[in-house]
Tab-separated table of C-alpha atoms and ligand atoms in Angstrom:
chain	number	residue	atom	x	y	z
O	9	MET	CA	159.837	73.803	150.965
O	10	THR	CA	159.314	76.113	148.038
O	11	THR	CA	162.800	78.611	148.411
O	12	GLU	CA	162.816	80.376	144.719
O	13	SER	CA	161.545	82.867	143.163
O	14	ALA	CA	160.443	83.604	139.682
O	15	ALA	CA	163.886	86.531	139.455
O	16	HIS	CA	165.524	83.384	140.941
O	17	PRO	CA	164.833	80.683	139.665
O	18	ALA	CA	167.128	77.251	141.400
O	19	PRO	CA	168.802	74.935	138.465
O	20	THR	CA	167.023	71.710	139.206
O	21	LEU	CA	169.385	69.246	140.347
O	22	ARG	CA	168.850	65.760	138.566
O	23	ARG	CA	166.242	63.440	140.841
O	24	ASP	CA	165.533	60.455	138.864
O	25	VAL	CA	168.470	58.279	139.717
O	26	GLN	CA	167.864	59.216	143.714
O	27	LEU	CA	164.118	58.602	143.091
O	28	ALA	CA	164.142	55.474	142.749
O	29	THR	CA	166.531	54.576	144.813
O	30	TRP	CA	164.552	55.936	147.758
O	31	GLN	CA	160.948	54.352	146.694
O	32	ARG	CA	163.340	50.856	146.881
O	33	ALA	CA	165.058	51.255	150.298
O	34	ALA	CA	162.233	52.674	151.766
O	35	ARG	CA	159.982	49.647	151.005
O	36	ILE	CA	163.251	46.786	153.402
O	37	MET	CA	164.598	49.878	156.022
O	38	PRO	CA	163.224	51.818	158.063
O	39	GLY	CA	163.195	55.683	155.982
O	40	GLY	CA	165.420	54.529	153.394
O	41	THR	CA	168.769	55.011	155.480
O	42	ASN	CA	170.524	53.763	157.927
O	43	SER	CA	170.337	56.561	159.934
O	44	ASN	CA	167.188	58.160	160.696
O	45	PHE	CA	169.358	61.909	160.603
O	46	ARG	CA	169.279	60.998	156.779
O	47	ALA	CA	165.684	60.487	156.040
O	48	TRP	CA	164.234	63.645	154.073
O	49	GLY	CA	161.451	61.345	153.082
O	50	GLU	CA	162.171	62.164	149.498
O	51	ALA	CA	164.375	63.969	149.180
O	52	THR	CA	166.742	61.973	150.467
O	53	ILE	CA	170.524	61.594	149.524
O	54	TYR	CA	171.566	59.064	147.934
O	55	VAL	CA	175.690	59.759	147.493
O	56	ASP	CA	177.427	57.717	144.781
O	57	ARG	CA	181.488	58.705	145.659
O	58	GLY	CA	183.251	61.706	147.507
O	59	ARG	CA	186.823	63.096	146.528
O	60	GLY	CA	188.455	66.306	148.251
O	61	GLY	CA	185.884	68.633	149.705
O	62	ARG	CA	183.610	67.909	146.823
O	63	VAL	CA	180.134	64.389	146.624
O	64	TRP	CA	178.482	63.606	143.848
O	65	ASP	CA	174.351	61.510	144.253
O	66	LEU	CA	173.557	59.058	141.745
O	67	ASP	CA	172.547	61.426	139.713
O	68	GLY	CA	175.422	62.951	138.910
O	69	ASN	CA	174.847	66.287	140.873
O	70	GLU	CA	178.148	67.074	141.896
O	71	TYR	CA	178.522	69.529	145.694
O	72	VAL	CA	181.117	71.491	147.445
O	73	ASP	CA	180.302	69.690	151.009
O	74	LEU	CA	179.711	71.355	153.469
O	75	ARG	CA	178.332	68.412	155.951
O	76	MET	CA	182.082	66.359	155.539
O	77	GLY	CA	180.078	63.168	156.809
O	78	TYR	CA	179.332	65.558	160.550
O	79	GLY	CA	182.255	65.614	160.476
O	80	PRO	CA	184.722	62.764	160.526
O	81	VAL	CA	186.454	63.558	157.301
O	82	ILE	CA	188.686	66.325	158.169
O	83	LEU	CA	191.548	65.596	155.269
O	84	GLY	CA	189.123	65.101	152.987
O	85	HIS	CA	186.693	61.930	151.382
O	86	ALA	CA	189.167	59.567	149.596
O	87	ASP	CA	192.518	60.792	151.507
O	88	PRO	CA	195.361	58.630	149.346
O	89	ARG	CA	196.774	59.350	152.501
O	90	VAL	CA	194.687	56.999	154.980
O	91	ASP	CA	193.489	54.791	151.934
O	92	ASP	CA	196.514	53.494	150.971
O	93	HIS	CA	197.819	53.219	154.321
O	94	VAL	CA	194.217	51.276	155.439
O	95	ASN	CA	194.885	49.286	152.612
O	96	GLU	CA	198.288	47.579	153.170
O	97	ARG	CA	197.378	47.488	156.616
O	98	MET	CA	194.772	45.837	155.924
O	99	ARG	CA	195.914	42.932	153.529
O	100	ALA	CA	197.648	41.584	156.308
O	101	GLY	CA	193.499	40.529	158.048
O	102	VAL	CA	191.507	43.247	159.476
O	103	SER	CA	188.986	41.351	162.925
O	104	PHE	CA	191.336	38.489	164.767
O	105	SER	CA	189.995	39.771	168.681
O	106	LEU	CA	193.977	39.937	169.651
O	107	THR	CA	195.594	43.355	169.481
O	108	SER	CA	197.283	44.346	166.254
O	109	GLU	CA	200.160	47.036	167.321
O	110	ASP	CA	198.219	49.545	165.239
O	111	GLU	CA	195.920	49.996	168.243
O	112	ILE	CA	199.123	50.606	170.564
O	113	GLN	CA	200.202	53.276	167.630
O	114	VAL	CA	196.129	55.177	167.738
O	115	VAL	CA	196.519	55.493	171.449
O	116	GLU	CA	200.217	56.695	171.496
O	117	LEU	CA	199.410	58.996	169.283
O	118	ILE	CA	195.762	60.128	171.447
O	119	CYS	CA	198.366	61.165	174.338
O	120	GLU	CA	200.972	62.462	172.885
O	121	LEU	CA	198.335	65.035	170.319
O	122	THR	CA	196.443	65.543	173.781
O	123	GLY	CA	199.312	66.096	176.288
O	124	TRP	CA	196.697	63.892	179.153
O	125	VAL	CA	194.953	61.372	178.544
O	126	GLU	CA	197.632	58.331	179.984
O	127	MET	CA	195.725	55.985	179.332
O	128	ALA	CA	192.607	55.144	176.265
O	129	ARG	CA	191.017	52.046	174.793
O	130	MET	CA	189.075	52.406	171.993
O	131	THR	CA	185.694	51.924	170.355
O	132	VAL	CA	183.970	51.871	166.473
O	133	SER	CA	181.541	54.566	167.374
O	134	GLY	CA	180.938	57.959	169.541
O	135	THR	CA	177.813	56.208	170.860
O	136	GLU	CA	179.804	53.504	172.616
O	137	ALA	CA	182.432	55.756	173.512
O	138	THR	CA	180.502	58.398	175.590
O	139	MET	CA	178.534	55.528	176.660
O	140	HIS	CA	181.611	53.705	178.255
O	141	ALA	CA	183.231	56.648	179.691
O	142	MET	CA	180.546	57.434	181.383
O	143	ARG	CA	180.769	54.064	182.975
O	144	THR	CA	184.123	54.907	183.432
O	145	ALA	CA	182.955	57.593	185.550
O	146	ARG	CA	180.255	55.244	186.920
O	147	ALA	CA	182.681	52.471	188.256
O	148	TYR	CA	185.556	55.290	189.692
O	149	THR	CA	183.069	56.850	191.398
O	150	GLY	CA	180.555	54.195	193.212
O	151	ARG	CA	177.404	56.643	192.197
O	152	ASP	CA	175.373	56.264	189.347
O	153	LYS	CA	173.934	59.753	188.091
O	154	ILE	CA	175.341	61.454	185.093
O	155	VAL	CA	174.896	65.391	184.647
O	156	LYS	CA	174.847	66.387	180.968
O	157	PHE	CA	173.000	69.853	179.139
O	158	GLU	CA	170.600	70.787	177.225
O	159	GLY	CA	171.566	70.279	173.879
O	160	GLN	CA	173.116	68.341	173.120
O	161	TYR	CA	174.394	64.756	171.515
O	162	HIS	CA	176.399	62.272	172.429
O	163	GLY	CA	174.870	59.286	170.795
O	164	VAL	CA	171.938	56.933	170.454
O	165	HIS	CA	172.651	54.329	173.686
O	166	ASP	CA	169.521	54.864	176.455
O	167	TYR	CA	171.697	57.139	178.194
O	168	ALA	CA	172.536	60.471	175.694
O	169	LEU	CA	169.153	60.123	174.644
O	170	ILE	CA	167.981	63.242	176.948
O	171	SER	CA	167.256	66.543	176.384
O	172	VAL	CA	168.729	66.496	172.878
O	173	LEU	CA	166.923	68.809	170.825
O	174	PRO	CA	163.884	68.703	170.794
O	175	ASN	CA	161.936	71.010	167.129
O	176	ASP	CA	160.067	72.432	170.811
O	177	VAL	CA	162.176	73.822	172.948
O	178	THR	CA	159.367	74.363	175.707
O	179	GLN	CA	159.122	70.711	176.350
O	180	LEU	CA	162.967	71.125	177.763
O	181	GLY	CA	160.785	72.471	180.943
O	182	ASP	CA	161.359	75.459	182.795
O	183	ARG	CA	164.916	76.600	183.003
O	184	ASP	CA	165.255	75.639	186.914
O	185	ASN	CA	164.016	72.886	186.964
O	186	PRO	CA	165.058	70.833	184.336
O	187	VAL	CA	162.012	67.723	182.841
O	188	ARG	CA	163.955	64.577	181.406
O	189	LEU	CA	162.803	64.484	178.406
O	190	ALA	CA	163.606	61.569	176.573
O	191	TRP	CA	164.139	60.934	172.509
O	192	GLY	CA	161.129	58.759	171.722
O	193	ARG	CA	159.816	55.582	172.761
O	194	GLY	CA	161.832	53.040	173.917
O	195	ILE	CA	164.368	54.168	176.833
O	196	PRO	CA	162.890	53.844	180.376
O	197	GLU	CA	162.154	55.197	183.094
O	198	ALA	CA	164.897	53.684	185.441
O	199	VAL	CA	167.753	54.513	182.384
O	200	ALA	CA	166.111	58.437	182.011
O	201	SER	CA	165.965	58.806	186.004
O	202	THR	CA	169.357	59.139	185.705
O	203	VAL	CA	170.839	61.356	183.687
O	204	ILE	CA	169.981	65.416	184.608
O	205	PRO	CA	169.375	67.734	182.110
O	206	VAL	CA	170.960	71.699	182.924
O	207	PRO	CA	171.552	74.352	180.130
O	208	PHE	CA	174.481	74.894	178.708
O	209	ASN	CA	176.659	77.698	180.197
O	210	ASP	CA	174.477	78.306	183.745
O	211	THR	CA	176.891	76.884	186.071
O	212	ALA	CA	174.030	78.909	188.589
O	213	THR	CA	171.791	76.435	188.055
O	214	LEU	CA	174.332	73.160	187.689
O	215	ARG	CA	175.728	74.311	191.337
O	216	ARG	CA	172.099	74.482	192.411
O	217	ILE	CA	172.775	70.348	191.390
O	218	PHE	CA	174.536	69.172	193.259
O	219	GLU	CA	173.899	71.638	196.109
O	220	ARG	CA	170.675	69.324	196.145
O	221	GLU	CA	172.245	65.032	194.493
O	222	GLY	CA	175.602	65.891	194.193
O	223	GLU	CA	176.685	63.319	196.382
O	224	ASP	CA	174.706	60.295	193.718
O	225	ILE	CA	176.596	62.294	190.592
O	226	ALA	CA	179.132	60.306	189.259
O	227	GLY	CA	180.311	63.093	186.345
O	228	VAL	CA	179.103	65.718	184.374
O	229	ILE	CA	179.258	65.200	180.301
O	230	ILE	CA	180.236	67.991	178.666
O	231	GLU	CA	180.730	68.395	174.220
O	232	PRO	CA	182.835	71.299	174.476
O	233	ILE	CA	180.684	73.516	172.665
O	234	LEU	CA	177.743	73.043	171.729
O	235	GLY	CA	178.630	71.195	168.157
O	236	ASN	CA	175.605	70.202	167.218
O	237	ALA	CA	173.350	73.234	167.551
O	238	GLN	CA	175.106	75.307	165.945
O	239	GLY	CA	178.384	75.001	167.549
O	240	ILE	CA	177.033	77.458	170.058
O	241	MET	CA	180.794	78.599	172.314
O	242	PRO	CA	181.053	78.739	176.170
O	243	ARG	CA	180.716	81.773	177.676
O	244	GLU	CA	183.850	82.892	179.142
O	245	GLY	CA	184.977	81.100	182.558
O	246	PHE	CA	181.601	78.405	182.156
O	247	HIS	CA	184.076	75.206	181.922
O	248	ARG	CA	186.258	76.715	184.709
O	249	GLU	CA	183.338	76.719	186.991
O	250	VAL	CA	181.882	72.900	185.903
O	251	ARG	CA	185.798	72.149	186.314
O	252	GLU	CA	185.637	73.601	189.479
O	253	LEU	CA	181.999	72.738	190.505
O	254	THR	CA	182.724	68.738	189.477
O	255	ARG	CA	186.433	69.022	191.530
O	256	GLU	CA	184.965	70.074	194.810
O	257	PHE	CA	181.833	67.424	193.744
O	258	GLY	CA	184.006	64.715	193.771
O	259	ALA	CA	182.503	64.298	189.785
O	260	LEU	CA	184.538	63.119	187.511
O	261	LEU	CA	184.730	65.816	184.286
O	262	ILE	CA	183.916	64.385	181.163
O	263	PHE	CA	184.148	65.916	177.936
O	264	ASP	CA	183.254	64.378	174.590
O	265	GLU	CA	185.267	65.346	171.898
O	266	VAL	CA	183.593	63.244	169.227
O	267	LYS	CA	183.261	66.398	166.979
O	268	THR	CA	186.022	68.895	167.975
O	269	GLY	CA	188.642	66.278	168.965
O	270	PHE	CA	191.904	66.549	166.082
O	271	ARG	CA	189.978	69.581	165.045
O	272	LEU	CA	189.723	72.645	167.524
O	273	ALA	CA	193.434	72.253	167.797
O	274	ARG	CA	195.260	69.061	167.665
O	275	GLY	CA	195.088	68.248	171.299
O	276	GLY	CA	191.176	69.150	171.331
O	277	ALA	CA	188.813	71.700	173.163
O	278	ALA	CA	190.846	70.474	176.208
O	279	GLU	CA	194.014	72.359	174.902
O	280	PHE	CA	191.482	75.341	172.851
O	281	PHE	CA	189.842	76.674	176.786
O	282	GLY	CA	192.768	75.389	178.633
O	283	ILE	CA	190.580	72.622	180.553
O	284	THR	CA	191.339	69.768	181.430
O	285	PRO	CA	189.003	66.089	182.252
O	286	ASP	CA	188.916	63.872	183.387
O	287	LEU	CA	187.909	61.084	180.572
O	288	ALA	CA	186.875	61.855	177.062
O	289	THR	CA	185.706	61.015	173.883
O	290	TYR	CA	187.199	60.720	170.451
O	291	ALA	CA	185.763	59.553	167.543
O	292	LYS	CA	185.275	61.308	163.792
O	293	ALA	CA	188.405	63.558	162.597
O	294	MET	CA	190.776	60.764	164.531
O	295	GLY	CA	189.540	58.564	161.296
O	296	ASN	CA	189.111	60.547	158.120
O	297	GLY	CA	186.228	58.192	158.158
O	298	TYR	CA	186.585	55.437	158.433
O	299	PRO	CA	184.889	54.262	162.038
O	300	ALA	CA	187.610	54.681	165.147
O	301	ALA	CA	186.365	56.241	168.065
O	302	ALA	CA	188.152	55.936	171.521
O	303	PHE	CA	187.701	56.400	175.750
O	304	GLY	CA	190.699	57.383	178.103
O	305	GLY	CA	191.705	59.834	180.387
O	306	THR	CA	194.058	59.355	183.193
O	307	ALA	CA	195.925	56.446	184.564
O	308	GLU	CA	194.094	56.137	188.073
O	309	ILE	CA	190.839	56.345	186.828
O	310	MET	CA	191.026	54.275	182.893
O	311	SER	CA	192.606	51.626	185.915
O	312	VAL	CA	189.501	50.595	186.689
O	313	MET	CA	189.578	48.532	183.170
O	314	PRO	CA	190.483	45.720	182.468
O	315	ARG	CA	189.721	43.693	186.959
O	316	ASN	CA	186.173	46.275	187.461
O	317	MET	CA	184.617	47.365	184.774
O	318	SER	CA	183.330	45.918	181.286
O	319	HIS	CA	184.329	47.791	178.108
O	320	GLY	CA	184.817	45.188	175.537
O	321	GLY	CA	183.744	45.195	171.290
O	322	THR	CA	184.535	42.349	168.700
O	323	TYR	CA	184.938	45.351	166.958
O	324	ALA	CA	187.105	47.146	169.462
O	325	GLY	CA	190.081	48.405	167.502
O	326	ASN	CA	189.772	46.415	164.766
O	327	ARG	CA	192.747	46.843	162.099
O	328	VAL	CA	190.839	49.055	159.357
O	329	ALA	CA	190.106	51.474	161.751
O	330	ALA	CA	193.416	51.532	163.941
O	331	ALA	CA	195.162	51.874	160.519
O	332	ALA	CA	192.845	55.174	159.589
O	333	ALA	CA	193.228	56.755	162.772
O	334	VAL	CA	197.228	56.016	162.540
O	335	ALA	CA	197.543	58.052	159.223
O	336	THR	CA	195.074	60.333	159.968
O	337	LEU	CA	196.292	61.527	163.622
O	338	SER	CA	200.327	61.332	161.526
O	339	ILE	CA	199.039	64.276	159.994
O	340	LEU	CA	197.132	66.040	161.734
O	341	ARG	CA	200.287	66.107	164.042
O	342	ASP	CA	201.450	69.457	162.026
O	343	PRO	CA	199.755	72.037	163.648
O	344	ALA	CA	199.782	73.209	159.413
O	345	VAL	CA	196.652	71.611	158.934
O	346	LEU	CA	194.189	72.780	161.834
O	347	GLU	CA	195.753	76.479	160.635
O	348	GLY	CA	194.788	75.492	157.307
O	349	ILE	CA	191.542	74.689	157.643
O	350	ALA	CA	190.813	77.272	160.048
O	351	ALA	CA	191.824	79.863	157.270
O	352	THR	CA	189.364	78.406	154.772
O	353	GLY	CA	186.490	78.879	157.416
O	354	ARG	CA	187.938	82.148	158.308
O	355	ALA	CA	187.307	82.830	153.525
O	356	ILE	CA	184.392	81.505	153.591
O	357	GLN	CA	182.442	83.385	156.505
O	358	ALA	CA	184.157	86.488	155.866
O	359	GLY	CA	182.450	85.934	151.715
O	360	LEU	CA	178.954	85.008	154.202
O	361	GLU	CA	179.847	88.175	156.242
O	362	ASP	CA	179.223	90.759	153.103
O	363	ILE	CA	177.200	88.697	151.907
O	364	ILE	CA	175.248	88.766	154.356
O	365	SER	CA	175.564	92.558	155.938
O	366	ARG	CA	175.305	93.767	152.065
O	367	ARG	CA	171.518	92.940	152.718
O	368	GLY	CA	171.507	94.328	155.723
O	369	LEU	CA	170.429	91.470	157.902
O	370	PRO	CA	170.966	90.681	161.838
O	371	HIS	CA	173.085	87.367	162.453
O	372	VAL	CA	176.283	85.809	163.877
O	373	PHE	CA	178.699	82.944	163.688
O	374	THR	CA	178.704	80.749	166.473
O	375	GLY	CA	181.100	77.591	166.789
O	376	HIS	CA	185.503	77.458	165.440
O	377	PRO	CA	185.923	78.746	161.684
O	378	THR	CA	186.827	74.768	161.391
O	379	MET	CA	182.983	73.638	161.942
O	380	PHE	CA	180.802	76.632	162.472
O	381	GLY	CA	177.378	78.286	162.336
O	382	ILE	CA	175.146	81.061	161.060
O	383	MET	CA	172.310	81.915	162.740
O	384	PHE	CA	169.921	84.940	161.211
O	385	ALA	CA	170.021	86.825	164.806
O	386	GLU	CA	170.948	89.567	167.322
O	387	GLU	CA	172.728	88.562	169.177
O	388	ILE	CA	174.697	84.191	170.426
O	389	PRO	CA	172.376	82.608	172.436
O	390	ALA	CA	173.594	81.147	175.639
O	391	ASP	CA	172.054	77.675	175.097
O	392	TYR	CA	169.807	75.230	173.407
O	393	ARG	CA	166.602	76.857	174.070
O	394	GLY	CA	167.944	80.004	172.538
O	395	TRP	CA	168.084	78.267	168.944
O	396	ALA	CA	164.930	78.886	169.091
O	397	ALA	CA	164.884	82.359	168.858
O	398	THR	CA	166.738	82.459	165.365
O	399	ASP	CA	165.121	82.202	162.222
O	400	ALA	CA	165.740	79.326	161.881
O	401	ALA	CA	163.800	79.263	158.540
O	402	LEU	CA	165.392	81.678	156.859
O	403	TYR	CA	168.714	79.467	157.748
O	404	ASP	CA	166.672	75.829	156.950
O	405	ALA	CA	165.204	77.634	153.135
O	406	ILE	CA	168.992	78.890	152.384
O	407	ALA	CA	169.693	75.127	152.836
O	408	VAL	CA	167.673	73.230	150.467
O	409	GLY	CA	168.772	76.305	148.048
O	410	MET	CA	172.615	75.831	148.496
O	411	GLN	CA	171.740	72.438	147.786
O	412	ALA	CA	170.429	73.084	144.059
O	413	ARG	CA	172.879	75.340	143.227
O	414	GLY	CA	176.186	72.926	143.762
O	415	ALA	CA	176.743	73.713	148.120
O	416	MET	CA	175.771	71.176	150.445
O	417	PRO	CA	175.812	72.028	153.741
O	418	GLU	CA	172.822	70.827	156.712
O	419	PRO	CA	169.633	71.031	155.428
O	420	ASP	CA	169.057	72.227	159.453
O	421	SER	CA	170.479	75.115	161.095
O	422	ARG	CA	170.760	73.315	163.977
O	423	GLU	CA	174.334	71.764	163.116
O	424	PRO	CA	177.204	73.225	161.652
O	425	TRP	CA	179.106	74.176	158.645
O	426	PHE	CA	182.634	71.023	158.577
O	427	VAL	CA	185.474	72.690	156.319
O	428	CYS	CA	188.051	69.990	155.305
O	429	ALA	CA	191.678	70.720	154.151
O	430	ALA	CA	190.573	70.093	150.719
O	431	HIS	CA	188.260	72.797	150.362
O	432	ASP	CA	189.927	74.814	149.039
O	433	GLY	CA	189.395	78.385	146.964
O	434	THR	CA	187.311	77.462	144.430
O	435	ASP	CA	185.471	75.218	147.202
O	436	VAL	CA	185.006	78.980	148.743
O	437	ALA	CA	183.801	80.724	145.941
O	438	ARG	CA	181.151	78.135	144.499
O	439	THR	CA	179.372	77.688	148.030
O	440	LEU	CA	179.217	81.643	148.478
O	441	GLU	CA	177.765	82.115	145.217
O	442	ALA	CA	175.315	79.319	145.718
O	443	PHE	CA	174.763	81.331	149.246
O	444	GLU	CA	173.888	84.706	147.376
O	445	GLY	CA	171.216	83.112	145.295
O	446	ALA	CA	170.263	80.614	147.584
O	447	LEU	CA	170.328	84.294	150.227
O	448	ASP	CA	168.750	86.526	147.840
O	449	ALA	CA	165.588	83.480	146.263
O	450	ALA	CA	164.625	82.749	150.118
O	451	LEU	CA	164.433	86.710	150.495
O	452	GLU	CA	162.121	87.451	147.759
O	453	THR	CA	159.841	83.805	148.993
O	454	ARG	CA	159.149	86.361	151.917
O	455	ALA	CA	159.107	89.389	150.301
O	456	ASP	CA	156.067	88.258	147.824
O	457	ASP	CA	154.583	86.217	150.696
O	458	ARG	CA	154.030	89.137	152.709
N	522	LIG	N1	179.488	62.501	170.901
N	522	LIG	C1	179.053	64.605	169.674
N	522	LIG	C2	178.947	64.984	170.236
N	522	LIG	C3	178.303	63.512	168.233
N	522	LIG	O1	178.443	64.708	167.528
N	522	LIG	C4	177.964	62.270	168.384
N	522	LIG	C5	177.924	62.354	166.776
N	522	LIG	N2	177.527	62.652	165.407
N	522	LIG	C6	178.581	61.591	169.441
N	522	LIG	C7	178.480	61.043	170.671
N	522	LIG	C8	177.497	60.361	168.826
N	522	LIG	O2	179.134	59.494	167.919
N	522	LIG	P1	178.093	57.996	166.964
N	522	LIG	O3	178.104	59.233	165.911
N	522	LIG	O4	179.757	57.369	165.782
N	522	LIG	O5	178.125	57.176	167.671
């Protein structure tokens, strides 16, 4: 993708070491990485280190980090309060397949901060958390089907990879009768047939589905905001209606708070929207980047374990993750931490608003100040299908141009910008400068192309 023009040349990034690393890695790792989401061909970034709100690649290029590892690093990279606590605890051994007090402290903190979770179990990833939350809903209700919303990402297990983030939204089928779109090969039809996709913000379709097959529906899993599609917010009343429908039809409501938990509010999206689900999943912000995750809910529902439902894991609750979660959640107890992150997010948004408005471009912000998206569109779409109508190509060109100018959002318009507690005024200024340069270069390239 070329985004630069003669008037606004992009400063060139050093790439020699990373290119050589990519060639070395791509021979032995598919795409040269450990995740499809990081495989950007020759532009794949190989990281050296991070500190606070900054990150450095193997060529020594420095960036303001606006990805923050897809959200987990809420306090900042290499936070000494978390790292020191983890270091101290890990010297006593990390894996016993026995239960340490650190794990109990984690669950006590989850119960305290959410205010409604009565019991939880730790897992190692968000994927495991959503997989077990879905199983819990099935085990508790004795029903097989799960409703999910289009454009929502719940991890990489088979039940989660239905109608996620296709580039071509027509693949999702009719809005009134959405198809189950498996993401890639390898997902058995028998598994896919137990998952029912519905457009976000659409309770009329949800009601129709409940009326048609409510007796088979164990639960509805929902990312309370479309965190993996620019943070599109629910319309007024949406969550309340979903809550009422699940109650009416005897299904459980699962909030996937992997991105929103301990970020939108100390009690996550449940607190932010004033909704009490039956089950919830947490990961990302609970461990400041360490692999800590959990699923939890009411005592009655969670009590299907240990007797009647499988959950295990050699590393579930391992000391490194548990110690990281204790340290991180203890810091997030102080409401000033999340308020500070939101204030930084609002400062970035105000700067962006000024820059974009001066150029007269239609735009909207989506999401919450701690994790927000920018859409080049007249209005915020209601669902994932609406994302296709935004000027995503302009956004993508800006993101690539920003990287060349020392600030790194995800080079895909669907991923929000993540703000952390360590981002400071200098990071905000540098982000805005990079954005302005990249925007002007992208606009000039467009003008040249016409
Ligand atoms: N749920 C949501 C809402 C997520 O954003 C993610 C990860 N982006 C997951 C689940 C999966 O978490 P993990 O990558 O830790 O498996």
